[in-house]
Tab-separated table of C-alpha atoms and ligand atoms in Angstrom:
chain	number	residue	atom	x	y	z
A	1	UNK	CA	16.460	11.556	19.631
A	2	UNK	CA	15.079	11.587	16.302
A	3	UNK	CA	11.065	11.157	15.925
A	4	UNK	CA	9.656	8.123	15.375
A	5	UNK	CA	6.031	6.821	15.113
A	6	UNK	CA	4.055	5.628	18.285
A	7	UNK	CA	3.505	1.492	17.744
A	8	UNK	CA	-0.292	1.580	17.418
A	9	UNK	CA	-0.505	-1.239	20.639
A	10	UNK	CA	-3.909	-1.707	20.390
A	11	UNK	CA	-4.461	1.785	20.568
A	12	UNK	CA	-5.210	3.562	17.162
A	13	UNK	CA	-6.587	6.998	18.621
A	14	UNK	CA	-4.606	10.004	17.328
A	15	UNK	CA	-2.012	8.024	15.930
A	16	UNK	CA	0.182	8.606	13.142
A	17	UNK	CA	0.357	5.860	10.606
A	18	UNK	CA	3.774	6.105	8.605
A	19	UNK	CA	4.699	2.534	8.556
A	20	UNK	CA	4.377	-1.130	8.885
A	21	UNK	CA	6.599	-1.321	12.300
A	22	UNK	CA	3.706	0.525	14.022
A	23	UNK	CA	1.603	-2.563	13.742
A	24	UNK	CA	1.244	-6.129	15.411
A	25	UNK	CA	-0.827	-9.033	13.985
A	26	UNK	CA	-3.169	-8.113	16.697
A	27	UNK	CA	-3.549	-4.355	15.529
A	28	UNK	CA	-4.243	-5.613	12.345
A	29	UNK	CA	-6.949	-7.859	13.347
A	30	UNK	CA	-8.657	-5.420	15.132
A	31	UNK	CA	-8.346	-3.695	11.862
A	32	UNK	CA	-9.956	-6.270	10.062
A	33	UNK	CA	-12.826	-7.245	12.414
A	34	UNK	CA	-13.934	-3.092	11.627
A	35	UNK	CA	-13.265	-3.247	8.020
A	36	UNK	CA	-15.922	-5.703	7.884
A	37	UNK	CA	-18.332	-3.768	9.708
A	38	UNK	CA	-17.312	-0.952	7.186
A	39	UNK	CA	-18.353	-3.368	4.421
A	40	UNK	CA	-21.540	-3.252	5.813
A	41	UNK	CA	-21.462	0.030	5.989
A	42	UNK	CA	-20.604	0.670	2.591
A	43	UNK	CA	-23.035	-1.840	0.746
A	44	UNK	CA	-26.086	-0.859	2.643
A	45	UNK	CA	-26.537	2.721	0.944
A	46	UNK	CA	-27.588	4.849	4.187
A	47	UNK	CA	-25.356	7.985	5.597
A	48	UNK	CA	-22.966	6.647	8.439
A	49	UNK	CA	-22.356	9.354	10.763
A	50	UNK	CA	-19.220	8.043	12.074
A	51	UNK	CA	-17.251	10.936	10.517
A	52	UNK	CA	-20.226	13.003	11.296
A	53	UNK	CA	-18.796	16.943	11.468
A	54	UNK	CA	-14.722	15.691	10.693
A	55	UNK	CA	-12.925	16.968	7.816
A	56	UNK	CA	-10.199	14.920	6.424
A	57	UNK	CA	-7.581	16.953	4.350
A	58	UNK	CA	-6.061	14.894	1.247
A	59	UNK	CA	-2.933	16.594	0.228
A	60	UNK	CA	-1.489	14.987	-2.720
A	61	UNK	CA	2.034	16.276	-4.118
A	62	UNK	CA	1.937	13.233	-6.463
A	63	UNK	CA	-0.605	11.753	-9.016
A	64	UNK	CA	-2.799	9.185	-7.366
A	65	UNK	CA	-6.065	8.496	-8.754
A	66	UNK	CA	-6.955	5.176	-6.807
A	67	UNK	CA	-5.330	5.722	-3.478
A	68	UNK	CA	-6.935	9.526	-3.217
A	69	UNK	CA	-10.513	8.430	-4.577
A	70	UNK	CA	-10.721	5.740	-2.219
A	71	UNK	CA	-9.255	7.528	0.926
A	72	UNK	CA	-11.944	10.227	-0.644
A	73	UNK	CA	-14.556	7.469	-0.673
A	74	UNK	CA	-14.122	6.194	2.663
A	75	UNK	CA	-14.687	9.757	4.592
A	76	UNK	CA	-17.810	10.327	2.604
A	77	UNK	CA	-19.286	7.106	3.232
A	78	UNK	CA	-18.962	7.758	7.096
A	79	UNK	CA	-20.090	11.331	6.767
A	80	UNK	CA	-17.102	13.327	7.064
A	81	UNK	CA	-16.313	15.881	4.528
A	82	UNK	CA	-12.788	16.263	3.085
A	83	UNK	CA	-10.638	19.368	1.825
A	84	UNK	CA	-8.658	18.281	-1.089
A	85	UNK	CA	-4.792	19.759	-2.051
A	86	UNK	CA	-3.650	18.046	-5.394
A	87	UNK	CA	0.017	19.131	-6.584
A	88	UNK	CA	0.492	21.488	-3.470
A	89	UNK	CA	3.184	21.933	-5.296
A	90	UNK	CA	1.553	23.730	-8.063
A	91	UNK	CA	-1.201	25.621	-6.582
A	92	UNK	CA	-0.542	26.523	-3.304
A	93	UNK	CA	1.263	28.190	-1.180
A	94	UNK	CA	3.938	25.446	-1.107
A	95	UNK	CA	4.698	26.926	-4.967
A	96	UNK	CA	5.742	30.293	-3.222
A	97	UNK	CA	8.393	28.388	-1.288
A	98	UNK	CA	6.202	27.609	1.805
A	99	UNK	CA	7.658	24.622	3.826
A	100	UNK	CA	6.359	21.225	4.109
A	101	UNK	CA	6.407	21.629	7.746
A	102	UNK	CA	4.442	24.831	7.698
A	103	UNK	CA	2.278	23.556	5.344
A	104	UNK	CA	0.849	20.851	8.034
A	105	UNK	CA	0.990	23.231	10.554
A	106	UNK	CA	-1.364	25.114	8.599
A	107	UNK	CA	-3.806	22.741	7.196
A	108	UNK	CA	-3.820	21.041	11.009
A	109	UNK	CA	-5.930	23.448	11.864
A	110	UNK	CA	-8.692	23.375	9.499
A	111	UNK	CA	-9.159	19.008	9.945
A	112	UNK	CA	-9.017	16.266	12.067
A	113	UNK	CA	-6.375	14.138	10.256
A	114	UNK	CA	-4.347	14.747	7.152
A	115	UNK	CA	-3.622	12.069	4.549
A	116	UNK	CA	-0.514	12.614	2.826
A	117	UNK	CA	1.621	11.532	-0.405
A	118	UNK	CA	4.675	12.950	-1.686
A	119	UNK	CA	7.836	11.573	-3.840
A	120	UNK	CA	10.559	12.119	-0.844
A	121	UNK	CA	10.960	8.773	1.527
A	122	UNK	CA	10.777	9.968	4.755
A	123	UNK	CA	8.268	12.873	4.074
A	124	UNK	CA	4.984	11.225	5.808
A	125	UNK	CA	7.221	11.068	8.658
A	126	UNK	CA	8.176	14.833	8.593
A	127	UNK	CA	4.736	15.470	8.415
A	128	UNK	CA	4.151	13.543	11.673
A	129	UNK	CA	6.208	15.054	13.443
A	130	UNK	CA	5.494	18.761	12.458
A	131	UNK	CA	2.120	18.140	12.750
A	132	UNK	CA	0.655	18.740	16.882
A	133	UNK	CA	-2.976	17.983	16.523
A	134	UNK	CA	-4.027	15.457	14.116
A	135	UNK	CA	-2.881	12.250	12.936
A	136	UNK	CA	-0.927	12.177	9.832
A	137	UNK	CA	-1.595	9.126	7.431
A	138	UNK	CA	0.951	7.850	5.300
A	139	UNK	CA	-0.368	7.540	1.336
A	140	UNK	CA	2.873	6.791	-0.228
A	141	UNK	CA	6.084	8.293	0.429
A	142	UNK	CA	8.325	8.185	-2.602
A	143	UNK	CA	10.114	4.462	-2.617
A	144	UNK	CA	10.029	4.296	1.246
A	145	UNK	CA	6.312	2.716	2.100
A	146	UNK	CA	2.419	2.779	1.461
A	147	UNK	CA	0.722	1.155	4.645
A	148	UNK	CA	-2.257	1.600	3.736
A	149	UNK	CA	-2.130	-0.911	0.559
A	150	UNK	CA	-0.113	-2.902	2.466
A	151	UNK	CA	-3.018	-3.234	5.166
A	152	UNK	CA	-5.379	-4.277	2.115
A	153	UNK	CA	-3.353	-6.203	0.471
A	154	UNK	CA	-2.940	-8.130	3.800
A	155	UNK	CA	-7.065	-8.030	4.199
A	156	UNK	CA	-7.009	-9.577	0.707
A	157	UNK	CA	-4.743	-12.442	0.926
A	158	UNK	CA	-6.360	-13.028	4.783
A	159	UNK	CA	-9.876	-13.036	3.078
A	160	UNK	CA	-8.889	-15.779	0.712
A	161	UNK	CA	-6.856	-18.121	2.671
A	162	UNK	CA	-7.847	-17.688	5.918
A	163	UNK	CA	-4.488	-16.762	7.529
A	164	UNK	CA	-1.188	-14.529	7.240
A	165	UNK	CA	1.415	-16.840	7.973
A	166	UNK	CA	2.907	-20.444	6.208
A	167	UNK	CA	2.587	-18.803	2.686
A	168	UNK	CA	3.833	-18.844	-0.358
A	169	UNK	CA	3.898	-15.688	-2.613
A	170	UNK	CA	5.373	-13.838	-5.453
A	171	UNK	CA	7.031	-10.704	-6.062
A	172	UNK	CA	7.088	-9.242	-9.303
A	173	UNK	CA	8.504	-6.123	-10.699
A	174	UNK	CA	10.408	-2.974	-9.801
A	175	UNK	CA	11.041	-4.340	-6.478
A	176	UNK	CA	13.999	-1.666	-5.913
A	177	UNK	CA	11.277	1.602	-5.905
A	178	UNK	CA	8.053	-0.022	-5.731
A	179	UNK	CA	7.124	1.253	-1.837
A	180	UNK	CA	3.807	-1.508	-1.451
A	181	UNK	CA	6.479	-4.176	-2.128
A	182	UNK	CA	8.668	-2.543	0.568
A	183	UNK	CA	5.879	-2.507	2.882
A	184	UNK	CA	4.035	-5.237	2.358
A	185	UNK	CA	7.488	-7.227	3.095
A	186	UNK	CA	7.338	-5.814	6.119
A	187	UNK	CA	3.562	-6.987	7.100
A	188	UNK	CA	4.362	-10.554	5.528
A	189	UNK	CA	7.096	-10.659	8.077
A	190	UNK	CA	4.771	-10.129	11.025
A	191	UNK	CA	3.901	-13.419	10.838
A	192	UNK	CA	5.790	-16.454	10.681
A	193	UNK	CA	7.042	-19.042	7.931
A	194	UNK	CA	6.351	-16.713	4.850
A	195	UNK	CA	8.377	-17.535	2.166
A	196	UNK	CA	8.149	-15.041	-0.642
A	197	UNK	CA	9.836	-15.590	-4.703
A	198	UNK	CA	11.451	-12.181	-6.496
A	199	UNK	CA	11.385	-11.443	-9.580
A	200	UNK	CA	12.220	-8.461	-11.146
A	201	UNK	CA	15.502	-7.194	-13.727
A	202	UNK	CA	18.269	-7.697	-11.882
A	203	UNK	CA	18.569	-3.704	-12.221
A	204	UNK	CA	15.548	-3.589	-10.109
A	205	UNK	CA	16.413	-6.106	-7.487
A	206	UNK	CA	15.617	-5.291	-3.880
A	207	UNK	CA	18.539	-3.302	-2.336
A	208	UNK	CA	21.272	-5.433	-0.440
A	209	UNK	CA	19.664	-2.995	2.658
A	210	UNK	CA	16.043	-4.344	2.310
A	211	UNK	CA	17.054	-7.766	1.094
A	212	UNK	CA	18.918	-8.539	4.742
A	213	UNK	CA	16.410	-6.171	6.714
A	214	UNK	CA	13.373	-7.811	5.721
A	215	UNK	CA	15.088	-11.348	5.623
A	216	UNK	CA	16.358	-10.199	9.119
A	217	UNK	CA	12.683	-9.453	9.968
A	218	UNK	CA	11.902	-13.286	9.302
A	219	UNK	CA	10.502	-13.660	5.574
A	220	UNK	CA	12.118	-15.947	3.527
A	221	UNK	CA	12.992	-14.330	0.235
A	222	UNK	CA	14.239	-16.454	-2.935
A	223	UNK	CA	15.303	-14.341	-5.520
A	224	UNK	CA	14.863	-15.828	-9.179
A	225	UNK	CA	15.682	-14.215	-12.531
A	226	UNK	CA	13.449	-15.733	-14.896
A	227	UNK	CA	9.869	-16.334	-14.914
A	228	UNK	CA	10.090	-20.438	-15.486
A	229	UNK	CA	11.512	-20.274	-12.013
A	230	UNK	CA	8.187	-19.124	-10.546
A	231	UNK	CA	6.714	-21.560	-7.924
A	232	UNK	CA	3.532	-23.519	-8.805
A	233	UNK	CA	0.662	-23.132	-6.965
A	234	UNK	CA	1.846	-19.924	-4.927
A	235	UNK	CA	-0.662	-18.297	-2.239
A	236	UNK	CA	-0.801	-14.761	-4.463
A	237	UNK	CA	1.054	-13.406	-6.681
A	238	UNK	CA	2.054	-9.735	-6.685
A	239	UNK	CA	2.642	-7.373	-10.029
A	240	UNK	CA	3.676	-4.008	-9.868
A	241	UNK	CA	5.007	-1.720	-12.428
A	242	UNK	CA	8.542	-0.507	-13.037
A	243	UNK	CA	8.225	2.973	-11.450
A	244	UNK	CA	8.939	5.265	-14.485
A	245	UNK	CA	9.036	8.193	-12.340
A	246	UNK	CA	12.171	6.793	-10.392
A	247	UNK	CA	13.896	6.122	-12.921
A	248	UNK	CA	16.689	7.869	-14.808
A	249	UNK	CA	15.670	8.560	-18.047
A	250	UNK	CA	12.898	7.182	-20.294
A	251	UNK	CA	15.097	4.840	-22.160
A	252	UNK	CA	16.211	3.208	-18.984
A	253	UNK	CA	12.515	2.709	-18.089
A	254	UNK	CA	11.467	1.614	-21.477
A	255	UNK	CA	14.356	-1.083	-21.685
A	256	UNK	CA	13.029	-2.572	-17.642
A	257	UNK	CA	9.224	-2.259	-18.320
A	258	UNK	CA	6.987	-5.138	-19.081
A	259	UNK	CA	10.133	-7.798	-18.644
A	260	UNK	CA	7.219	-10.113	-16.758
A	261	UNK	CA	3.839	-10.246	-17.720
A	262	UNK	CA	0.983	-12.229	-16.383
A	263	UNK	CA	-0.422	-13.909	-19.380
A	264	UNK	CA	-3.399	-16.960	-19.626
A	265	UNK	CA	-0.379	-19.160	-20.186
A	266	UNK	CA	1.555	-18.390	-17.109
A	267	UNK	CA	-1.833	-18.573	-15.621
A	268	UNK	CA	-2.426	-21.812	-16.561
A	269	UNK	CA	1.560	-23.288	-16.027
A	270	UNK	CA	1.812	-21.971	-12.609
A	271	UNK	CA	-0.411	-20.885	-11.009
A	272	UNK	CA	-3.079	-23.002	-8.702
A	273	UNK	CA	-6.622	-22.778	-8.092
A	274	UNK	CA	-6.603	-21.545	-5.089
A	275	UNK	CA	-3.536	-18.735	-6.377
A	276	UNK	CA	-4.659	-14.831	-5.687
A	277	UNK	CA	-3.676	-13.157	-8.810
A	278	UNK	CA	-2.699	-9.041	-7.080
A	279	UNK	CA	-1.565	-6.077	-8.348
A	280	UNK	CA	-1.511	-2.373	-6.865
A	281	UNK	CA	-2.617	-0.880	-9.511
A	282	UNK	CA	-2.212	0.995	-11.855
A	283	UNK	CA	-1.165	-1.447	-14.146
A	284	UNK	CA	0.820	-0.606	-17.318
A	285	UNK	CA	1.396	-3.904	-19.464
A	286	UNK	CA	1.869	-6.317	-16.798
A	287	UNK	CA	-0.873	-7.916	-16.533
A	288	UNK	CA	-3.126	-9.227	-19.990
A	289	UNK	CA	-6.654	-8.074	-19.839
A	290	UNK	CA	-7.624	-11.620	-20.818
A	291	UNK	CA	-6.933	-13.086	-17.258
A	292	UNK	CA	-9.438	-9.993	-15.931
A	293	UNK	CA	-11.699	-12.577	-15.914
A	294	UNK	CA	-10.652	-15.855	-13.916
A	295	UNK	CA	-12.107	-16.087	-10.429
A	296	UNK	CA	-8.582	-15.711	-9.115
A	297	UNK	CA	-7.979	-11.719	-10.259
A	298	UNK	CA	-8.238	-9.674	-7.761
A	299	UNK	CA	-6.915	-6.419	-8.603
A	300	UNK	CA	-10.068	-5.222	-9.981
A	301	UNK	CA	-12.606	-6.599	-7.573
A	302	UNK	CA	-11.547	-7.716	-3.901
A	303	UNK	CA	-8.147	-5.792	-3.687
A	304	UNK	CA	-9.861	-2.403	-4.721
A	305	UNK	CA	-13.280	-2.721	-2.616
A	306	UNK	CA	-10.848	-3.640	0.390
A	307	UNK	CA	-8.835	-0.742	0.119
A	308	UNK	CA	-11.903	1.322	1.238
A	309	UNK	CA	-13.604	-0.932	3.978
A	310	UNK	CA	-9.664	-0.939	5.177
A	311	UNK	CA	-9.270	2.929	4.982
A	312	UNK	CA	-12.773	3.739	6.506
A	313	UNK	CA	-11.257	1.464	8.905
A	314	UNK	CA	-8.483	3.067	9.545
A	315	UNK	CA	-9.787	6.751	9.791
A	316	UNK	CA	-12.329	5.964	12.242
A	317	UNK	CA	-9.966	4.126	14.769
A	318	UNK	CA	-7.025	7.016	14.328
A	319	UNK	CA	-9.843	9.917	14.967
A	320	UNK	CA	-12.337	8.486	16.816
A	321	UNK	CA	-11.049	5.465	18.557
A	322	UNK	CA	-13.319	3.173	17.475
B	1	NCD	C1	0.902	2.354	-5.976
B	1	NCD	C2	1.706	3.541	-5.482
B	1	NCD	O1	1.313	4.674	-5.657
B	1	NCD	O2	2.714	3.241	-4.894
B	1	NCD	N1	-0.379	2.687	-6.379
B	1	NCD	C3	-1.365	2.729	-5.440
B	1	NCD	O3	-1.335	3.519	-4.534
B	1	NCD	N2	-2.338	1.825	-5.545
B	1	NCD	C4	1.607	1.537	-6.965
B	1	NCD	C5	2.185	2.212	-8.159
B	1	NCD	O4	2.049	3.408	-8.363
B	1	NCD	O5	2.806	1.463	-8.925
């Protein structure tokens, strides 16, 4: 039987987190409830010592700056130290041929849980299951998911509207290779009577797969083409970027970037005031610096700080159990 992640059950200790199925709504609320205390944590400037004498290996075979510096972040601000491998690829041993597999195997024994991103869909999952000591935490694996933004980009919209089911959202972008899309469908649909509007080139659709699995799943999905067919007053909205690095050539990515941009105007035509205004970052184009600065932007204030009350979070319930 092939390996698949433990569902976390209400029990995060040692666990590997690879993907949205692990998780129930009431996994993620116990989630939340410690991310708060972690906000605590975080603003009131002393040492935590909940990571006291843990190392936390990063090992990065693809550029991250946000999702490593804030997985970085949240160790250090509970005292735990972490060992840092950026393009393994490069300059390690991994460069000499050395398998992925071994490489875990290796690096297992030097932390208590390894945090992992690489451009193959399946890889986090590899990981797991060559790994026999510590959990393995999912940071992106190629287009297949990133649970951890999903989790704070579930934190985020829960923070503003009080609840993760009967919304209203929309999808923008490269909605074929863009893995938080992929996951966060897959959190929306925990919960029931989400309804969520697509828009992206029609090169960039959702697959037919993921279009009938998530639907499956219980999210309503409404696919438009054009931007005048956006919903007024949505719950969030959600920009990514086309993922250059998926796709073919640089002509094909420079003729699908930037189709849909967030602008005051769209702002001001459709969305309402109590619309979240999300994006995982980074952002190339999509987004015009001008709306940085209405109330209802989060991608540079709430969405960010959450990711790290949301990954010290995390790390403390998969190594220490609480
Ligand atoms: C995202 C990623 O790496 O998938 N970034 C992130 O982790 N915040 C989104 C992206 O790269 O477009």
């Amino acid at each position: 039987m092939s390996f698949e992640p433990q569902k976390i059950n209400g029990k995060f200790k040692g666990k590997d987190i690879i993907s949205l199925d692990q998780f129930s709504p009431k996994d993620i609320d116990i989630l939340f409830r410690l991310a708060r205390k972690m906000k605590v944590i975080a603003a009131n400037g002393k040492p935590s010592r909940v990571l006291d004498g843990k190392i936390v290996t990063l090992i990065f075979y693809e550029p991250s700056s946000r999702t490593f510096g804030s997985f970085g972040a949240s160790v250090k601000q509970l005292g735990g130290q972490t060992v840092d491998i950026l393009n393994p690829q490069v300059f390690s041993s991994v460069s000499k041929g050395e398998t992925l597999e071994d490489t875990i195997r290796v690096f297992e024994a030097y932390c208590d849980a390894i945090v992992i991103r690489h451009p193959v869909a399946g890889t986090a999952k590899i990981a797991a299951e060559a790994a026999k000591f510590v959990p393995i935490l999912n940071a992106g694996d190629g287009i297949g998911e990133h649970p951890t933004q999903t989790l704070l980009d579930l934190c985020t919209i829960n923070e503003k509207h009080g609840r993760l089911n009967k919304l209203t959202g929309v999808m923008v972008g490269d909605l074929l290779n863009g893995r938080t899309v992929h996951s966060l469908l897959k959190g929306l649909s925990l919960y029931k009577n989400n309804t969520v509007y697509l828009l992206s080139p029609k090169e960039l659709k959702l697959s037919k797969e993921d279009f009938r699995d998530y639907s499956l799943r219980g999210v309503k999905l409404i696919e438009i083409s054009k931007q005048e067919e956006l919903p007024k007053n949505a719950d969030f909205w959600y920009w990514t970027r086309v993922q250059k690095e998926r796709l073919k050539s640089l002509e094909n990515y420079e003729s699908l970037k930037n189709r849909f941009i967030v602008t005051k105007n769209l702002v001001n035509q459709k969305a309402g005031k109590n619309t979240i205004i999300m994006h995982p970052l980074p952002r190339v184009g999509e987004i015009d610096p001008i709306v940085d600065s209405d109330p209802r932007a989060v991608y540079l204030s709430s969405q960010v700080r959450n990711g790290m009350y949301i990954r010290m979070a995390l790390l403390s319930l998969v190594i220490t159990g609480k």
